[in-house]
mmCIF file of C-alpha atoms in Angstrom:
data_model
loop_
_atom_site.group_PDB
_atom_site.id
_atom_site.type_symbol
_atom_site.label_atom_id
_atom_site.label_comp_id
_atom_site.label_asym_id
_atom_site.label_seq_id
_atom_site.Cartn_x
_atom_site.Cartn_y
_atom_site.Cartn_z
ATOM 1 C CA MET A 1 105.581 162.445 144.563
ATOM 2 C CA LYS A 2 103.119 161.742 141.839
ATOM 3 C CA PHE A 3 105.780 159.734 140.030
ATOM 4 C CA ASN A 4 106.303 157.594 143.119
ATOM 5 C CA ALA A 5 102.615 156.932 143.440
ATOM 6 C CA MET A 6 102.464 155.889 139.792
ATOM 7 C CA THR A 7 105.407 153.553 140.255
ATOM 8 C CA ALA A 8 103.689 151.974 143.227
ATOM 9 C CA VAL A 9 100.524 151.446 141.191
ATOM 10 C CA ALA A 10 102.536 149.973 138.337
ATOM 11 C CA ALA A 11 104.367 147.677 140.734
ATOM 12 C CA LEU A 12 101.062 146.522 142.180
ATOM 13 C CA MET A 13 99.659 145.798 138.736
ATOM 14 C CA LEU A 14 102.757 143.827 137.841
ATOM 15 C CA ALA A 15 102.476 141.865 141.045
ATOM 16 C CA VAL A 16 98.935 140.650 140.362
ATOM 17 C CA PRO A 17 99.699 138.359 137.397
ATOM 18 C CA GLY A 18 102.641 137.062 139.422
ATOM 19 C CA VAL A 19 100.251 135.956 142.140
ATOM 20 C CA ALA A 20 97.918 134.415 139.579
ATOM 21 C CA LEU A 21 100.784 132.262 138.298
ATOM 22 C CA ALA A 22 101.362 130.541 141.613
ATOM 23 C CA GLY A 23 99.238 127.447 141.924
ATOM 24 C CA PRO A 24 96.935 125.776 139.417
ATOM 25 C CA ASP A 25 94.003 127.624 137.856
ATOM 26 C CA ASP A 26 90.261 126.947 137.978
ATOM 27 C CA ASP A 27 89.525 126.813 134.246
ATOM 28 C CA LYS A 28 87.014 124.326 132.858
ATOM 29 C CA MET A 29 88.029 121.941 130.113
ATOM 30 C CA VAL A 30 85.406 121.380 127.428
ATOM 31 C CA ILE A 31 86.650 119.624 124.297
ATOM 32 C CA ASN A 32 85.310 120.808 120.929
ATOM 33 C CA GLY A 33 82.685 122.787 122.835
ATOM 34 C CA GLU A 34 80.840 119.604 123.829
ATOM 35 C CA THR A 35 82.752 117.027 125.913
ATOM 36 C CA GLU A 36 83.102 118.171 129.519
ATOM 37 C CA MET A 37 86.145 116.740 131.231
ATOM 38 C CA THR A 38 86.779 116.008 134.901
ATOM 39 C CA THR A 39 90.082 117.669 135.640
ATOM 40 C CA LYS A 40 89.772 117.862 139.421
ATOM 41 C CA ALA A 41 88.578 115.049 141.627
ATOM 42 C CA PRO A 42 88.571 113.990 145.294
ATOM 43 C CA LEU A 43 91.544 111.989 146.524
ATOM 44 C CA PRO A 44 91.291 108.257 145.787
ATOM 45 C CA ALA A 45 90.870 106.255 149.012
ATOM 46 C CA HIS A 46 94.428 104.923 148.962
ATOM 47 C CA MET A 47 95.840 108.466 149.081
ATOM 48 C CA GLU A 48 94.460 109.379 152.513
ATOM 49 C CA ASP A 49 97.923 110.030 153.888
ATOM 50 C CA ALA A 50 99.126 112.007 150.876
ATOM 51 C CA ASN A 51 100.143 115.614 151.367
ATOM 52 C CA MET A 52 97.370 117.056 149.182
ATOM 53 C CA ASP A 53 93.625 117.821 149.169
ATOM 54 C CA GLU A 54 92.489 116.861 145.690
ATOM 55 C CA ILE A 55 93.892 115.408 142.507
ATOM 56 C CA MET A 56 94.049 117.473 139.351
ATOM 57 C CA SER A 57 95.126 117.188 135.770
ATOM 58 C CA GLY A 58 98.395 118.719 134.614
ATOM 59 C CA TRP A 59 96.249 120.784 132.250
ATOM 60 C CA HIS A 60 95.522 123.228 135.101
ATOM 61 C CA PHE A 61 99.205 124.061 135.399
ATOM 62 C CA ARG A 62 99.667 125.164 131.796
ATOM 63 C CA SER A 63 99.126 128.564 130.204
ATOM 64 C CA ASP A 64 95.761 129.530 128.688
ATOM 65 C CA GLU A 65 97.204 129.236 125.173
ATOM 66 C CA THR A 66 98.417 125.687 125.760
ATOM 67 C CA GLN A 67 95.108 124.776 127.410
ATOM 68 C CA ALA A 68 93.204 126.089 124.385
ATOM 69 C CA LEU A 69 95.209 123.839 122.049
ATOM 70 C CA GLN A 70 93.860 120.784 123.816
ATOM 71 C CA MET A 71 90.250 121.973 123.758
ATOM 72 C CA ASP A 72 89.930 121.860 119.963
ATOM 73 C CA ASP A 73 90.756 118.717 118.036
ATOM 74 C CA PHE A 74 91.796 120.708 115.004
ATOM 75 C CA ASP A 75 94.290 122.723 117.038
ATOM 76 C CA ASN A 76 95.557 119.739 119.042
ATOM 77 C CA PRO A 77 98.792 118.669 117.316
ATOM 78 C CA GLY A 78 98.454 115.221 118.915
ATOM 79 C CA MET A 79 95.628 114.456 116.488
ATOM 80 C CA ILE A 80 98.129 114.219 113.633
ATOM 81 C CA PHE A 81 99.598 111.236 115.432
ATOM 82 C CA VAL A 82 96.168 109.729 115.992
ATOM 83 C CA ASP A 83 95.740 109.773 112.196
ATOM 84 C CA ALA A 84 99.100 108.034 111.843
ATOM 85 C CA GLY A 85 97.925 105.499 114.452
ATOM 86 C CA MET A 86 94.798 104.890 112.378
ATOM 87 C CA ASP A 87 96.978 104.010 109.373
ATOM 88 C CA GLN A 88 98.926 101.580 111.572
ATOM 89 C CA TRP A 89 95.653 100.100 112.857
ATOM 90 C CA ASN A 90 94.614 99.164 109.317
ATOM 91 C CA ALA A 91 98.060 98.066 108.106
ATOM 92 C CA VAL A 92 98.475 94.316 107.607
ATOM 93 C CA GLU A 93 101.800 93.220 109.107
ATOM 94 C CA GLY A 94 103.544 90.023 110.132
ATOM 95 C CA SER A 95 103.367 86.353 109.214
ATOM 96 C CA GLU A 96 99.659 85.859 110.020
ATOM 97 C CA GLY A 97 98.375 88.384 107.483
ATOM 98 C CA ASN A 98 96.489 90.335 110.148
ATOM 99 C CA SER A 99 96.077 93.969 111.027
ATOM 100 C CA CYS A 100 94.579 95.289 114.271
ATOM 101 C CA ALA A 101 91.345 95.756 112.338
ATOM 102 C CA THR A 102 91.175 92.044 111.412
ATOM 103 C CA CYS A 103 90.159 91.070 114.958
ATOM 104 C CA HIS A 104 89.128 94.350 116.591
ATOM 105 C CA GLU A 105 87.346 96.012 113.624
ATOM 106 C CA GLY A 106 87.205 99.776 114.232
ATOM 107 C CA PRO A 107 89.214 101.461 116.991
ATOM 108 C CA GLU A 108 85.868 102.240 118.718
ATOM 109 C CA SER A 109 86.100 98.687 120.081
ATOM 110 C CA MET A 110 88.895 99.977 122.324
ATOM 111 C CA LYS A 111 86.492 102.238 124.248
ATOM 112 C CA GLY A 112 87.232 102.049 127.959
ATOM 113 C CA VAL A 113 90.530 100.231 127.561
ATOM 114 C CA ARG A 114 92.851 103.115 128.344
ATOM 115 C CA ALA A 115 90.940 103.905 131.542
ATOM 116 C CA VAL A 116 91.732 100.572 133.242
ATOM 117 C CA TYR A 117 95.359 100.013 132.176
ATOM 118 C CA PRO A 118 97.835 98.965 133.516
ATOM 119 C CA LYS A 119 95.971 95.899 134.714
ATOM 120 C CA TRP A 120 96.586 92.353 135.883
ATOM 121 C CA ASP A 121 96.823 89.808 133.080
ATOM 122 C CA GLU A 122 95.822 86.381 134.350
ATOM 123 C CA GLU A 123 97.418 84.472 131.471
ATOM 124 C CA ALA A 124 100.765 86.243 131.683
ATOM 125 C CA GLY A 125 100.673 86.289 135.480
ATOM 126 C CA GLU A 126 101.818 89.914 135.658
ATOM 127 C CA VAL A 127 100.598 93.481 135.492
ATOM 128 C CA GLN A 128 100.548 94.613 131.877
ATOM 129 C CA THR A 129 100.633 98.120 130.491
ATOM 130 C CA LEU A 130 98.806 99.143 127.342
ATOM 131 C CA ALA A 131 102.126 99.107 125.468
ATOM 132 C CA MET A 132 102.848 95.537 126.604
ATOM 133 C CA GLN A 133 99.377 94.459 125.518
ATOM 134 C CA ILE A 134 99.852 96.059 122.081
ATOM 135 C CA ASN A 135 103.177 94.299 121.578
ATOM 136 C CA ASP A 136 101.744 91.027 122.898
ATOM 137 C CA CYS A 137 99.068 91.271 120.218
ATOM 138 C CA ARG A 138 101.603 92.114 117.526
ATOM 139 C CA GLU A 139 103.900 89.211 118.366
ATOM 140 C CA ASN A 140 101.376 86.479 119.124
ATOM 141 C CA ASN A 141 98.335 87.343 117.003
ATOM 142 C CA MET A 142 99.981 89.079 114.050
ATOM 143 C CA GLY A 143 103.418 87.473 113.970
ATOM 144 C CA ALA A 144 104.863 90.951 113.614
ATOM 145 C CA GLU A 145 107.876 92.681 115.110
ATOM 146 C CA PRO A 146 107.017 94.455 118.397
ATOM 147 C CA TYR A 147 107.106 98.236 118.436
ATOM 148 C CA LYS A 148 109.932 99.921 120.331
ATOM 149 C CA TYR A 149 108.502 100.302 123.833
ATOM 150 C CA SER A 150 108.334 104.087 123.928
ATOM 151 C CA GLY A 151 108.945 104.805 120.250
ATOM 152 C CA GLY A 152 106.885 106.869 117.831
ATOM 153 C CA GLN A 153 104.743 104.043 116.464
ATOM 154 C CA MET A 154 103.849 102.875 119.951
ATOM 155 C CA ALA A 155 102.898 106.417 120.931
ATOM 156 C CA ASN A 156 100.687 106.744 117.832
ATOM 157 C CA MET A 157 98.860 103.527 118.648
ATOM 158 C CA GLU A 158 98.446 104.489 122.314
ATOM 159 C CA ALA A 159 97.068 107.861 121.233
ATOM 160 C CA LEU A 160 94.510 106.215 118.956
ATOM 161 C CA ILE A 161 93.421 103.828 121.729
ATOM 162 C CA SER A 162 93.394 106.549 124.429
ATOM 163 C CA LEU A 163 91.199 108.785 122.291
ATOM 164 C CA GLN A 164 88.433 106.160 122.343
ATOM 165 C CA SER A 165 88.221 106.506 126.150
ATOM 166 C CA ARG A 166 88.515 110.282 126.269
ATOM 167 C CA GLY A 167 86.336 111.719 129.014
ATOM 168 C CA MET A 168 85.927 108.403 130.852
ATOM 169 C CA PRO A 169 87.287 108.332 134.415
ATOM 170 C CA VAL A 170 90.596 106.583 135.039
ATOM 171 C CA ASN A 171 89.822 103.481 137.088
ATOM 172 C CA VAL A 172 92.781 101.158 137.530
ATOM 173 C CA ALA A 173 92.428 98.239 139.938
ATOM 174 C CA ILE A 174 95.014 98.088 142.714
ATOM 175 C CA ASP A 175 93.654 95.219 144.764
ATOM 176 C CA GLY A 176 93.841 91.472 144.225
ATOM 177 C CA PRO A 177 96.837 90.147 142.298
ATOM 178 C CA ALA A 178 97.920 93.646 141.201
ATOM 179 C CA LYS A 179 98.485 94.724 144.796
ATOM 180 C CA GLU A 180 102.051 93.492 145.025
ATOM 181 C CA THR A 181 103.118 95.421 141.926
ATOM 182 C CA TRP A 182 101.226 98.472 143.132
ATOM 183 C CA GLU A 183 103.074 98.402 146.492
ATOM 184 C CA LYS A 184 106.363 98.220 144.625
ATOM 185 C CA GLY A 185 105.349 101.245 142.548
ATOM 186 C CA LYS A 186 104.371 103.159 145.660
ATOM 187 C CA GLU A 187 107.730 102.424 147.246
ATOM 188 C CA LEU A 188 109.490 103.744 144.138
ATOM 189 C CA TYR A 189 107.350 106.888 144.156
ATOM 190 C CA TYR A 190 108.487 107.797 147.645
ATOM 191 C CA THR A 191 112.146 106.743 147.266
ATOM 192 C CA ARG A 192 114.680 109.503 146.780
ATOM 193 C CA THR A 193 117.057 108.893 143.874
ATOM 194 C CA GLY A 194 119.986 110.538 142.169
ATOM 195 C CA GLN A 195 122.560 113.118 143.172
ATOM 196 C CA LEU A 196 119.751 115.556 143.884
ATOM 197 C CA GLU A 197 118.089 113.003 146.172
ATOM 198 C CA LEU A 198 114.580 113.671 144.957
ATOM 199 C CA SER A 199 111.616 111.328 145.027
ATOM 200 C CA CYS A 200 108.602 111.757 142.768
ATOM 201 C CA ALA A 201 106.682 112.970 145.822
ATOM 202 C CA ASN A 202 109.131 115.777 146.650
ATOM 203 C CA CYS A 203 108.103 117.655 143.524
ATOM 204 C CA HIS A 204 104.717 116.295 142.531
ATOM 205 C CA GLU A 205 103.094 115.888 145.948
ATOM 206 C CA ASP A 206 104.872 118.296 148.299
ATOM 207 C CA SER A 207 105.591 121.098 145.830
ATOM 208 C CA TYR A 208 103.068 121.032 143.004
ATOM 209 C CA GLY A 209 101.936 124.500 141.960
ATOM 210 C CA MET A 210 105.380 125.935 142.684
ATOM 211 C CA MET A 211 107.901 126.959 140.057
ATOM 212 C CA ILE A 212 110.984 124.807 139.564
ATOM 213 C CA ARG A 213 113.046 127.433 137.799
ATOM 214 C CA ALA A 214 110.888 128.292 134.755
ATOM 215 C CA ASP A 215 108.690 125.219 134.996
ATOM 216 C CA HIS A 216 105.342 125.019 136.743
ATOM 217 C CA LEU A 217 105.242 121.806 138.781
ATOM 218 C CA SER A 218 102.133 119.685 138.277
ATOM 219 C CA GLN A 219 100.958 116.708 140.272
ATOM 220 C CA GLY A 220 102.612 114.398 137.760
ATOM 221 C CA GLN A 221 99.325 112.790 136.730
ATOM 222 C CA ILE A 222 99.439 110.486 133.712
ATOM 223 C CA ASN A 223 95.763 110.586 132.677
ATOM 224 C CA GLY A 224 96.739 112.742 129.677
ATOM 225 C CA PHE A 225 99.282 110.365 128.136
ATOM 226 C CA PRO A 226 100.451 110.040 125.460
ATOM 227 C CA VAL A 227 101.257 113.749 125.617
ATOM 228 C CA TYR A 228 102.119 116.079 122.771
ATOM 229 C CA ARG A 229 104.871 118.285 124.172
ATOM 230 C CA LEU A 230 105.582 121.655 122.629
ATOM 231 C CA LYS A 231 109.250 121.322 123.613
ATOM 232 C CA ASN A 232 109.906 118.351 121.323
ATOM 233 C CA ALA A 233 106.931 118.573 118.947
ATOM 234 C CA LYS A 234 106.009 114.909 119.250
ATOM 235 C CA LEU A 235 104.017 112.467 121.328
ATOM 236 C CA ASN A 236 105.658 111.316 124.533
ATOM 237 C CA THR A 237 104.902 108.087 126.348
ATOM 238 C CA VAL A 238 104.568 107.573 130.094
ATOM 239 C CA HIS A 239 107.816 105.630 130.385
ATOM 240 C CA GLY A 240 109.642 108.160 128.224
ATOM 241 C CA ARG A 241 108.503 110.842 130.667
ATOM 242 C CA PHE A 242 109.452 108.776 133.732
ATOM 243 C CA LYS A 243 112.903 108.352 132.244
ATOM 244 C CA GLY A 244 113.277 112.094 131.704
ATOM 245 C CA CYS A 245 112.123 112.812 135.233
ATOM 246 C CA VAL A 246 114.465 110.289 136.863
ATOM 247 C CA ARG A 247 117.338 111.577 134.742
ATOM 248 C CA ASP A 248 116.597 115.079 136.025
ATOM 249 C CA THR A 249 117.276 113.863 139.564
ATOM 250 C CA ARG A 250 120.708 112.922 138.157
ATOM 251 C CA ALA A 251 120.137 109.208 138.669
ATOM 252 C CA GLU A 252 120.725 106.216 136.438
ATOM 253 C CA THR A 253 117.276 105.631 135.007
ATOM 254 C CA TYR A 254 115.316 102.432 134.630
ATOM 255 C CA LYS A 255 114.577 101.296 131.098
ATOM 256 C CA PRO A 256 111.218 102.007 129.436
ATOM 257 C CA GLY A 257 109.222 98.783 129.773
ATOM 258 C CA SER A 258 111.213 97.589 132.809
ATOM 259 C CA ASP A 259 109.443 96.007 135.787
ATOM 260 C CA ALA A 260 110.223 99.057 137.898
ATOM 261 C CA PHE A 261 108.551 101.476 135.482
ATOM 262 C CA VAL A 262 105.556 99.157 134.977
ATOM 263 C CA ALA A 263 105.028 99.147 138.753
ATOM 264 C CA LEU A 264 105.492 102.916 138.905
ATOM 265 C CA GLU A 265 103.025 103.404 136.058
ATOM 266 C CA LEU A 266 100.388 101.360 137.885
ATOM 267 C CA TYR A 267 100.900 103.360 141.063
ATOM 268 C CA VAL A 268 100.929 106.772 139.370
ATOM 269 C CA ALA A 269 97.873 105.840 137.279
ATOM 270 C CA SER A 270 96.023 104.898 140.487
ATOM 271 C CA ARG A 271 96.772 108.368 141.883
ATOM 272 C CA GLY A 272 94.659 109.686 139.016
ATOM 273 C CA ASN A 273 91.632 107.421 139.609
ATOM 274 C CA GLY A 274 88.641 109.681 138.980
ATOM 275 C CA LEU A 275 90.214 112.097 136.494
ATOM 276 C CA SER A 276 89.134 111.941 132.843
ATOM 277 C CA VAL A 277 91.305 110.173 130.307
ATOM 278 C CA GLU A 278 92.666 113.057 128.208
ATOM 279 C CA GLY A 279 95.055 111.424 125.766
ATOM 280 C CA PRO A 280 96.405 112.795 123.536
ATOM 281 C CA SER A 281 96.843 115.914 125.687
ATOM 282 C CA VAL A 282 98.990 118.991 125.056
ATOM 283 C CA ARG A 283 101.637 120.187 127.500
ATOM 284 C CA ASN A 284 104.770 122.290 127.243
ATOM 285 C CA MET B 1 105.463 112.643 97.211
ATOM 286 C CA ALA B 2 106.762 112.970 100.724
ATOM 287 C CA LYS B 3 105.493 110.396 103.221
ATOM 288 C CA GLY B 4 102.502 110.883 105.521
ATOM 289 C CA VAL B 5 101.324 114.146 103.990
ATOM 290 C CA ARG B 6 97.694 114.937 104.806
ATOM 291 C CA PRO B 7 96.026 118.320 104.377
ATOM 292 C CA ARG B 8 93.370 119.361 106.885
ATOM 293 C CA VAL B 9 91.064 122.355 106.735
ATOM 294 C CA LYS B 10 88.510 123.707 109.158
ATOM 295 C CA ALA B 11 86.005 126.062 107.508
ATOM 296 C CA PRO B 12 82.391 126.911 108.370
ATOM 297 C CA ARG B 13 79.701 125.156 106.317
ATOM 298 C CA SER B 14 77.575 128.295 106.070
ATOM 299 C CA ALA B 15 77.882 132.008 106.647
ATOM 300 C CA GLU B 16 75.945 135.271 106.200
ATOM 301 C CA ALA B 17 76.722 137.276 103.049
ATOM 302 C CA GLY B 18 79.536 139.684 103.897
ATOM 303 C CA GLU B 19 80.513 137.797 107.053
ATOM 304 C CA VAL B 20 84.165 137.451 108.011
ATOM 305 C CA VAL B 21 84.962 133.815 108.789
ATOM 306 C CA VAL B 22 88.003 132.156 110.363
ATOM 307 C CA LEU B 23 89.794 129.453 108.384
ATOM 308 C CA LYS B 24 92.285 127.044 109.900
ATOM 309 C CA THR B 25 94.573 124.867 107.826
ATOM 310 C CA LEU B 26 97.161 122.288 108.775
ATOM 311 C CA ILE B 27 99.194 119.943 106.648
ATOM 312 C CA SER B 28 101.267 117.143 108.099
ATOM 313 C CA HIS B 29 104.680 117.373 106.503
ATOM 314 C CA LYS B 30 108.155 116.833 107.909
ATOM 315 C CA MET B 31 109.531 120.108 106.428
ATOM 316 C CA GLU B 32 113.137 118.907 106.231
ATOM 317 C CA SER B 33 115.183 122.108 106.090
ATOM 318 C CA GLY B 34 118.190 120.858 104.120
ATOM 319 C CA GLN B 35 120.480 122.140 106.884
ATOM 320 C CA ARG B 36 120.672 118.933 108.885
ATOM 321 C CA LYS B 37 123.065 116.018 108.560
ATOM 322 C CA ASP B 38 122.415 112.348 109.210
ATOM 323 C CA SER B 39 124.555 110.154 111.490
ATOM 324 C CA ASP B 40 127.065 109.570 108.661
ATOM 325 C CA GLY B 41 127.563 113.282 108.104
ATOM 326 C CA ASN B 42 125.679 113.473 104.817
ATOM 327 C CA VAL B 43 123.344 116.394 104.283
ATOM 328 C CA ILE B 44 119.672 115.375 104.428
ATOM 329 C CA PRO B 45 118.176 116.887 101.267
ATOM 330 C CA ARG B 46 115.709 119.717 101.637
ATOM 331 C CA SER B 47 112.075 118.696 101.385
ATOM 332 C CA ILE B 48 109.551 121.353 102.322
ATOM 333 C CA ILE B 49 106.278 122.819 101.169
ATOM 334 C CA ASN B 50 107.307 126.074 99.519
ATOM 335 C CA ARG B 51 103.969 127.700 98.729
ATOM 336 C CA PHE B 52 100.439 127.703 100.104
ATOM 337 C CA THR B 53 97.460 129.405 98.493
ATOM 338 C CA CYS B 54 93.783 129.805 99.276
ATOM 339 C CA GLU B 55 91.262 130.886 96.640
ATOM 340 C CA TYR B 56 87.568 131.620 96.896
ATOM 341 C CA ASN B 57 85.588 131.236 93.664
ATOM 342 C CA GLY B 58 88.826 131.852 91.768
ATOM 343 C CA ALA B 59 89.794 134.983 93.718
ATOM 344 C CA MET B 60 93.046 134.761 95.685
ATOM 345 C CA VAL B 61 92.585 135.033 99.468
ATOM 346 C CA VAL B 62 96.164 134.349 100.606
ATOM 347 C CA ASP B 63 99.302 133.344 98.746
ATOM 348 C CA VAL B 64 102.169 132.366 101.057
ATOM 349 C CA GLU B 65 105.771 131.658 100.150
ATOM 350 C CA MET B 66 107.509 129.315 102.607
ATOM 351 C CA HIS B 67 111.196 128.900 103.371
ATOM 352 C CA PRO B 68 113.238 126.308 105.268
ATOM 353 C CA ALA B 69 112.804 127.874 108.728
ATOM 354 C CA ILE B 70 109.089 126.955 108.817
ATOM 355 C CA SER B 71 108.508 124.223 111.365
ATOM 356 C CA THR B 72 107.101 120.779 110.783
ATOM 357 C CA ASN B 73 103.340 120.444 110.092
ATOM 358 C CA PRO B 74 102.755 124.060 108.976
ATOM 359 C CA TYR B 75 99.568 125.620 110.367
ATOM 360 C CA PHE B 76 97.867 128.724 108.981
ATOM 361 C CA GLU B 77 94.916 130.548 110.458
ATOM 362 C CA PHE B 78 93.421 133.520 108.619
ATOM 363 C CA GLU B 79 90.145 135.308 107.929
ATOM 364 C CA ALA B 80 88.179 135.797 104.735
ATOM 365 C CA THR B 81 85.044 137.724 103.821
ATOM 366 C CA ILE B 82 82.294 135.651 102.237
ATOM 367 C CA PRO B 83 80.562 137.721 99.518
ATOM 368 C CA GLU B 84 78.379 134.909 98.141
ATOM 369 C CA ALA B 85 78.089 131.106 98.310
ATOM 370 C CA GLY B 86 81.014 129.272 96.791
ATOM 371 C CA ASP B 87 84.054 127.064 97.220
ATOM 372 C CA PHE B 88 87.347 127.550 98.975
ATOM 373 C CA LYS B 89 90.266 125.912 97.231
ATOM 374 C CA PHE B 90 93.393 125.296 99.286
ATOM 375 C CA THR B 91 96.628 124.296 97.567
ATOM 376 C CA TRP B 92 100.011 123.286 98.952
ATOM 377 C CA TYR B 93 103.059 123.021 96.661
ATOM 378 C CA ASP B 94 105.805 120.541 97.625
ATOM 379 C CA ASP B 95 109.503 120.856 96.706
ATOM 380 C CA ASP B 96 109.268 117.545 94.858
ATOM 381 C CA GLY B 97 106.559 118.881 92.551
ATOM 382 C CA SER B 98 103.610 117.286 94.352
ATOM 383 C CA VAL B 99 100.537 119.451 94.776
ATOM 384 C CA TYR B 100 98.073 118.775 97.581
ATOM 385 C CA GLU B 101 94.567 120.157 97.267
ATOM 386 C CA GLU B 102 91.503 120.472 99.439
ATOM 387 C CA THR B 103 88.179 122.204 98.798
ATOM 388 C CA LYS B 104 85.443 123.361 101.158
ATOM 389 C CA SER B 105 82.023 124.670 100.161
ATOM 390 C CA VAL B 106 80.342 127.492 102.040
ATOM 391 C CA ALA B 107 76.585 128.098 101.789
ATOM 392 C CA VAL B 108 75.140 131.554 102.315
ATOM 393 C CA GLY B 109 72.020 132.168 104.394
#
């Protein structure tokens, strides 16, 4: 009898952490013990019809250990890549004899940039992502070879630039000339693809907080990109992640840097309007 | 010298005499195990950091031997007692003979 009672108690105790795992947590993110981050925010106006109450960073869906890694710059493995990005920033490349530093001086000049990209570029007549802008600068102002769109060097540079805006709220513009691209991105977000017939929304809007086998589904926010992932021990770009996600629906994926992914990036970024820029963040 | 190697150390600037402090060290290094092959089937030669030491005023705090299964960018976190003011000396030994050093001073009081 006593044994049974003990088993019941043990079962109850085991059940409690199980309950705690379902859904995101309520932890507070403070970086280096000083910078307070906004990781939960009210829905942006354009998401009135979305099947959710508030937007939140993917950080809330990770374990305490992974969360702690991001809260200390020494522990955050993404900072190694920021250092590499700093070397690239100062490296003179291309036919014009310029480095990034020639025109932009220190990377501090990039403060606020990450928060508003992707954005409409009047000259190019299209919505440009941060990666496109970096390569535009390399080709036209430096006379250098562009970086591979979602390669390591691009991720390093994006990490360096994102870090300058860390803690600032994401604020991408979706009206005016960007609206058309944004609508296209929205359509993609809600379109089911692949043999599994899944849209982004099926997992990241309808089912966030649930487990998809061993993985804890987040809202799919991209305010933390580029992301250091423990699974591949390197920085991952937004388009690299999109590609992985689309592949997981067993669909032919779009190419990193393609019009479709640029539109999707604008739309997904706008779903995070109000959250702090976290890049480089740490996820599993 | 292997490419992109940079040692990093986080140590407190001051401590009480006799206090136990936490030290964190990280060195960016690719730690090529020597077990992998490139796309042509040739073995990629081993290139790792094989030893890490930390001394305080000449006294050994930790002395670590490393082998090929250690992952890229090796990170060590350990504690040390601070008897009096002095300097930590951190040393990493590379397979190719390079030695990377870093020092941190700790004040007492």
